[in-house]
mmCIF file of C-alpha atoms in Angstrom:
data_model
loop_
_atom_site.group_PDB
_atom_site.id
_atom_site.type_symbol
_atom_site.label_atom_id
_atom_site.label_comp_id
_atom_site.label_asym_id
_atom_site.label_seq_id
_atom_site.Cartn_x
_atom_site.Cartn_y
_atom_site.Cartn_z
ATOM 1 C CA UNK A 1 0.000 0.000 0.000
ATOM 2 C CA UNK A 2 2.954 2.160 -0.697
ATOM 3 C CA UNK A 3 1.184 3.510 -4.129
ATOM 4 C CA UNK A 4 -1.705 6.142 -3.498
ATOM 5 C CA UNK A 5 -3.833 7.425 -5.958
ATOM 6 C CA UNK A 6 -4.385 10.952 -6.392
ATOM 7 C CA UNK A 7 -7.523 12.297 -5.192
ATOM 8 C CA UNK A 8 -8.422 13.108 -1.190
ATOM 9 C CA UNK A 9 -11.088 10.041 -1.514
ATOM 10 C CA UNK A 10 -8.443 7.782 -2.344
ATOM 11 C CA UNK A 11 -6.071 9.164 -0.330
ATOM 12 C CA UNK A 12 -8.379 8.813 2.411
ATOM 13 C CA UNK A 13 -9.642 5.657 1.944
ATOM 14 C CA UNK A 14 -5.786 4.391 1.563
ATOM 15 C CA UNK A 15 -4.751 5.882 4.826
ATOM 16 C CA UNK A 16 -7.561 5.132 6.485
ATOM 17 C CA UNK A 17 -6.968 1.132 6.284
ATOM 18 C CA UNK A 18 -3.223 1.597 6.806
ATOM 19 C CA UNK A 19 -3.523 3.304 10.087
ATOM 20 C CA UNK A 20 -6.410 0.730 11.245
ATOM 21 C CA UNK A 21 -3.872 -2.310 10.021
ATOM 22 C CA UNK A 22 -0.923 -0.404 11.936
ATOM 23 C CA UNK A 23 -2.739 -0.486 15.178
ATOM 24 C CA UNK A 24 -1.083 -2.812 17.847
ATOM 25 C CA UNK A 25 -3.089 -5.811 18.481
ATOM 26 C CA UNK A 26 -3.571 -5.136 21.980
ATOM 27 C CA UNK A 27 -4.892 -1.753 20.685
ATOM 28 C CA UNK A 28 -7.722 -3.927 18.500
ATOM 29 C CA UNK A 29 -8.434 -5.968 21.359
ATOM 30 C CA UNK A 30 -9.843 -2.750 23.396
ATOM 31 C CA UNK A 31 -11.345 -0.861 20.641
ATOM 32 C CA UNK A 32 -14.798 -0.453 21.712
ATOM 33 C CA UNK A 33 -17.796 -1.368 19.321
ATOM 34 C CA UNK A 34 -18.474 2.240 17.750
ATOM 35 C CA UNK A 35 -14.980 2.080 15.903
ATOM 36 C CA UNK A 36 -15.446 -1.015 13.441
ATOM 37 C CA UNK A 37 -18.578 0.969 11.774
ATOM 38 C CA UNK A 38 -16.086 3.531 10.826
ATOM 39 C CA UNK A 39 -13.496 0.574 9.220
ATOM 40 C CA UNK A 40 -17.153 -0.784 7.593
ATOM 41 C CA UNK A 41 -17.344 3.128 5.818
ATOM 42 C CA UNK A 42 -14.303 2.625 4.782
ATOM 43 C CA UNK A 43 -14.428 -0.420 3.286
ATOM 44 C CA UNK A 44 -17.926 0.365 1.692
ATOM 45 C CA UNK A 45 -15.529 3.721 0.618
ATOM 46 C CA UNK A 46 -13.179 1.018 -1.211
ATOM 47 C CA UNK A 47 -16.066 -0.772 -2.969
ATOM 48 C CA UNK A 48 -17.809 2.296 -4.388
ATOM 49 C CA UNK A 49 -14.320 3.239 -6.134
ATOM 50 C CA UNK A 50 -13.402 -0.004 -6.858
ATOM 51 C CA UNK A 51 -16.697 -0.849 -9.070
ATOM 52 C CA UNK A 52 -17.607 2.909 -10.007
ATOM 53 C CA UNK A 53 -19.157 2.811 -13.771
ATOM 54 C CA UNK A 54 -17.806 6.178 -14.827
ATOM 55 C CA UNK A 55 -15.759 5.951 -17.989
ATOM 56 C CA UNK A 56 -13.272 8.932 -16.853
ATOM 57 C CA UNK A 57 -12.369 6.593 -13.809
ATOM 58 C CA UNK A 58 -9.635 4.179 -13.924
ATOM 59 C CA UNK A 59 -10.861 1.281 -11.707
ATOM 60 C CA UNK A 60 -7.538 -0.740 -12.523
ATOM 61 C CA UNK A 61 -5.499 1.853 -10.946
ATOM 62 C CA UNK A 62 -7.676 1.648 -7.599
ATOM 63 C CA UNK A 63 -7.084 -1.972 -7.778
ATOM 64 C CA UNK A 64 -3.455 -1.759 -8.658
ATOM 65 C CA UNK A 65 -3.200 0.672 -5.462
ATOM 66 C CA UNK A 66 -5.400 -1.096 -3.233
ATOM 67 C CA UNK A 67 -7.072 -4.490 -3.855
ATOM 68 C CA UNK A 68 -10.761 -4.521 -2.312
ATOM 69 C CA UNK A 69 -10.587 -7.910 -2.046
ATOM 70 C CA UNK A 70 -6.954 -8.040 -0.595
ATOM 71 C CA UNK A 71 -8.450 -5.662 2.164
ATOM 72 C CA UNK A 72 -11.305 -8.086 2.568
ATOM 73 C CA UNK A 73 -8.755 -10.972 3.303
ATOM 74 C CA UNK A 74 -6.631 -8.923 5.873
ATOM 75 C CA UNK A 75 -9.746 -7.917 7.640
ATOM 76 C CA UNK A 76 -10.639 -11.556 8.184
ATOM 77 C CA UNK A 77 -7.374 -12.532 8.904
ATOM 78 C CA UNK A 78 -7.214 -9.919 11.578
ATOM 79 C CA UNK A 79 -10.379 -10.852 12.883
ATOM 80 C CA UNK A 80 -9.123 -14.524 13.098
ATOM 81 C CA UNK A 81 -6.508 -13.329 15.305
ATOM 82 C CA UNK A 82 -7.971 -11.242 17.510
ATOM 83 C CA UNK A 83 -10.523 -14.423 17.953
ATOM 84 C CA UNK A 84 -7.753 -17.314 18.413
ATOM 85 C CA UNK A 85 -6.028 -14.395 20.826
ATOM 86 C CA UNK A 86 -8.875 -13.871 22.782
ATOM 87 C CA UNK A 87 -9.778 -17.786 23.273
ATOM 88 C CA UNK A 88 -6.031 -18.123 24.341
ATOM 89 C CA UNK A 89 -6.221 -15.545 27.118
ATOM 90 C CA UNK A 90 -9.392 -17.112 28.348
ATOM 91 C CA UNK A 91 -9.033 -18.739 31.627
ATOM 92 C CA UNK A 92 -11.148 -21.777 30.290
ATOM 93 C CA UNK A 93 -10.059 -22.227 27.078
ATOM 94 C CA UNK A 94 -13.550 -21.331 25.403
ATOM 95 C CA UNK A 95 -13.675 -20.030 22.377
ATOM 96 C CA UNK A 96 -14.512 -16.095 22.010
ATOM 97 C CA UNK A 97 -18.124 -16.012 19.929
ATOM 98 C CA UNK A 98 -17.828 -12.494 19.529
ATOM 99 C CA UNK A 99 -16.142 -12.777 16.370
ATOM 100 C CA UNK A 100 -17.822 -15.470 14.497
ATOM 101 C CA UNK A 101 -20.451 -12.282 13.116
ATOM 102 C CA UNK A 102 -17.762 -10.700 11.558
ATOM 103 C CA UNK A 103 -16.409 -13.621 9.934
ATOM 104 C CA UNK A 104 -19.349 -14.603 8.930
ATOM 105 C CA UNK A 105 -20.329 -11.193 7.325
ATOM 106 C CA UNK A 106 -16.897 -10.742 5.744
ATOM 107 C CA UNK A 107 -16.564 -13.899 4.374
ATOM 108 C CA UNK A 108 -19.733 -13.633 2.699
ATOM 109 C CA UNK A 109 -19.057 -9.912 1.673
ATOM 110 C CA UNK A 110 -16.074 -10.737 -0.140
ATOM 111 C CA UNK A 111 -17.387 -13.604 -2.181
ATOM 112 C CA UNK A 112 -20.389 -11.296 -3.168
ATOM 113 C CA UNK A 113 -17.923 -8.873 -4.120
ATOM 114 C CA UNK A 114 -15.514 -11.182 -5.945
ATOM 115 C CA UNK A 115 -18.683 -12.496 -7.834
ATOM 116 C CA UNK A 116 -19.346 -8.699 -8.975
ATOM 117 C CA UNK A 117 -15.390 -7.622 -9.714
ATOM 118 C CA UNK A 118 -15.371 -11.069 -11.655
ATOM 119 C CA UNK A 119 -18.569 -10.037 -13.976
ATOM 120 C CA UNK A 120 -17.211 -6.117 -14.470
ATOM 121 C CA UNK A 121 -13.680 -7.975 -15.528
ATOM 122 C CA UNK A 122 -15.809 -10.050 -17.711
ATOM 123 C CA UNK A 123 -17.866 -7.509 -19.025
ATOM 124 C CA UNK A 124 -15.326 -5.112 -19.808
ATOM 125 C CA UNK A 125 -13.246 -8.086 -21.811
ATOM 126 C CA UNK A 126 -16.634 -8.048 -23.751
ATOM 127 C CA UNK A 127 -17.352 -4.205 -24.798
ATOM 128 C CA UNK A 128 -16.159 -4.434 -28.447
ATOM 129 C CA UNK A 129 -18.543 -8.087 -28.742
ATOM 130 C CA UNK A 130 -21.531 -6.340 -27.381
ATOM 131 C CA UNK A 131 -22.398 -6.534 -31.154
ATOM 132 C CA UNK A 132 -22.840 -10.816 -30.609
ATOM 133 C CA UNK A 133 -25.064 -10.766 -28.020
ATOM 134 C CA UNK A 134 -28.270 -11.467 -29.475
ATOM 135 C CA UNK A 135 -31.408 -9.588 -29.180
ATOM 136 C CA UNK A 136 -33.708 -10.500 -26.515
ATOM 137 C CA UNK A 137 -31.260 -11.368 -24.167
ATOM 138 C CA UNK A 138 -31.583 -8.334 -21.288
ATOM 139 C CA UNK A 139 -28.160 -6.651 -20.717
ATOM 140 C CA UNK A 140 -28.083 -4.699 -17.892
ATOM 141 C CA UNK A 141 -24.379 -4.132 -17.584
ATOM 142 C CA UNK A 142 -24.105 -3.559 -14.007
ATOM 143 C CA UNK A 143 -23.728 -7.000 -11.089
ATOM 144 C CA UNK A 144 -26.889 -7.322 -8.684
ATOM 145 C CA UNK A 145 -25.886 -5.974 -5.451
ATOM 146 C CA UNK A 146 -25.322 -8.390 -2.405
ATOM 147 C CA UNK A 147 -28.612 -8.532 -0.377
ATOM 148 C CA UNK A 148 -28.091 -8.770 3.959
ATOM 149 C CA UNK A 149 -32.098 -10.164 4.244
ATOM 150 C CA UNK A 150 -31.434 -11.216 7.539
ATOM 151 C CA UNK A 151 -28.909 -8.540 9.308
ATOM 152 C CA UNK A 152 -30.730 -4.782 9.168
ATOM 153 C CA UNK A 153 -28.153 -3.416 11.235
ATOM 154 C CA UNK A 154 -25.346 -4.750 8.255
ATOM 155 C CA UNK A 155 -28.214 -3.785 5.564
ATOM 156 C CA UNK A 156 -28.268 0.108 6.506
ATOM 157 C CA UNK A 157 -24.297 0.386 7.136
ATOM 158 C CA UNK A 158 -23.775 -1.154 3.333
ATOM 159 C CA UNK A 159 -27.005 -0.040 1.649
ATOM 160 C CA UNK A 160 -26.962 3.681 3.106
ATOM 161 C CA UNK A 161 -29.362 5.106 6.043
ATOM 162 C CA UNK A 162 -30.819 6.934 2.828
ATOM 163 C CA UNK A 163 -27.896 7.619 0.708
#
């Protein structure tokens, strides 16, 4: 993450993650609850630059700079930790629930989003064949987003409060 982009979104959104991945992880261990919505902003930050439609916008350079998907893995990975720390440092040897949500949302989250970078990949490898595709066949052009049906509080901090 040495490259950044130019442009104070990108910029932001860059720093942002490095400074939240440079934390000590005795530090993540004690952050309280309200700071993970902000790392979920900025990760929602990295998605909406990462797939934006906009011809003028070079989505390859965002994912040359910082991979979406790369971010999604070190997320889990930390969150793995912190989860295997916290069961060691129990007096009983339980495991730590707490972060199984997380996982779980993650996890999920970045196959969605692999899914959709796979089909823009795809369908930008077929803009000079749109011609083939026959008529009939809908093309809408743009991946269906991932739906959270049964997590509302993970539903508004992806889908907007009314963005």
């Amino acid at each position: 993450m040495t490259f950044f982009l130019t442009g104070p979104s990108n910029i932001a959104i860059t720093l942002g993650l490095y400074h939240f991945f440079a934390m000590p992880v005795a530090l993540l261990e004690s952050l309280p609850f309200t700071s993970y919505p902000q790392v979920v902003h900025v990760v929602k930050a990295l998605h909406k630059i990462t797939t934006i439609q906009d011809p003028a916008w070079d989505r390859n350079a965002v994912r040359k700079s910082i991979d979406l998907i790369l971010m999604c893995d070190k997320l889990i990975a930390m969150l793995e930790y912190l989860k295997a720390s916290a069961t060691l440092a129990s007096k009983d040897g339980s495991e730590d629930e707490s972060y199984n949500w997380g996982l779980l949302i993650f996890r999920k989250q970045k196959e969605a989003w692999q899914n959709e970078l796979d089909f823009i990949d795809a369908e930008n490898n077929t803009i000079g064949r749109d011609a083939a595709i026959p008529r009939g066949i809908p093309h809408t052009g743009v991946a269906p987003p991932p739906e959270f049906w049964g997590d509302p509080w993970f539903s508004d901090m992806w889908n907007g409060l009314g963005e």
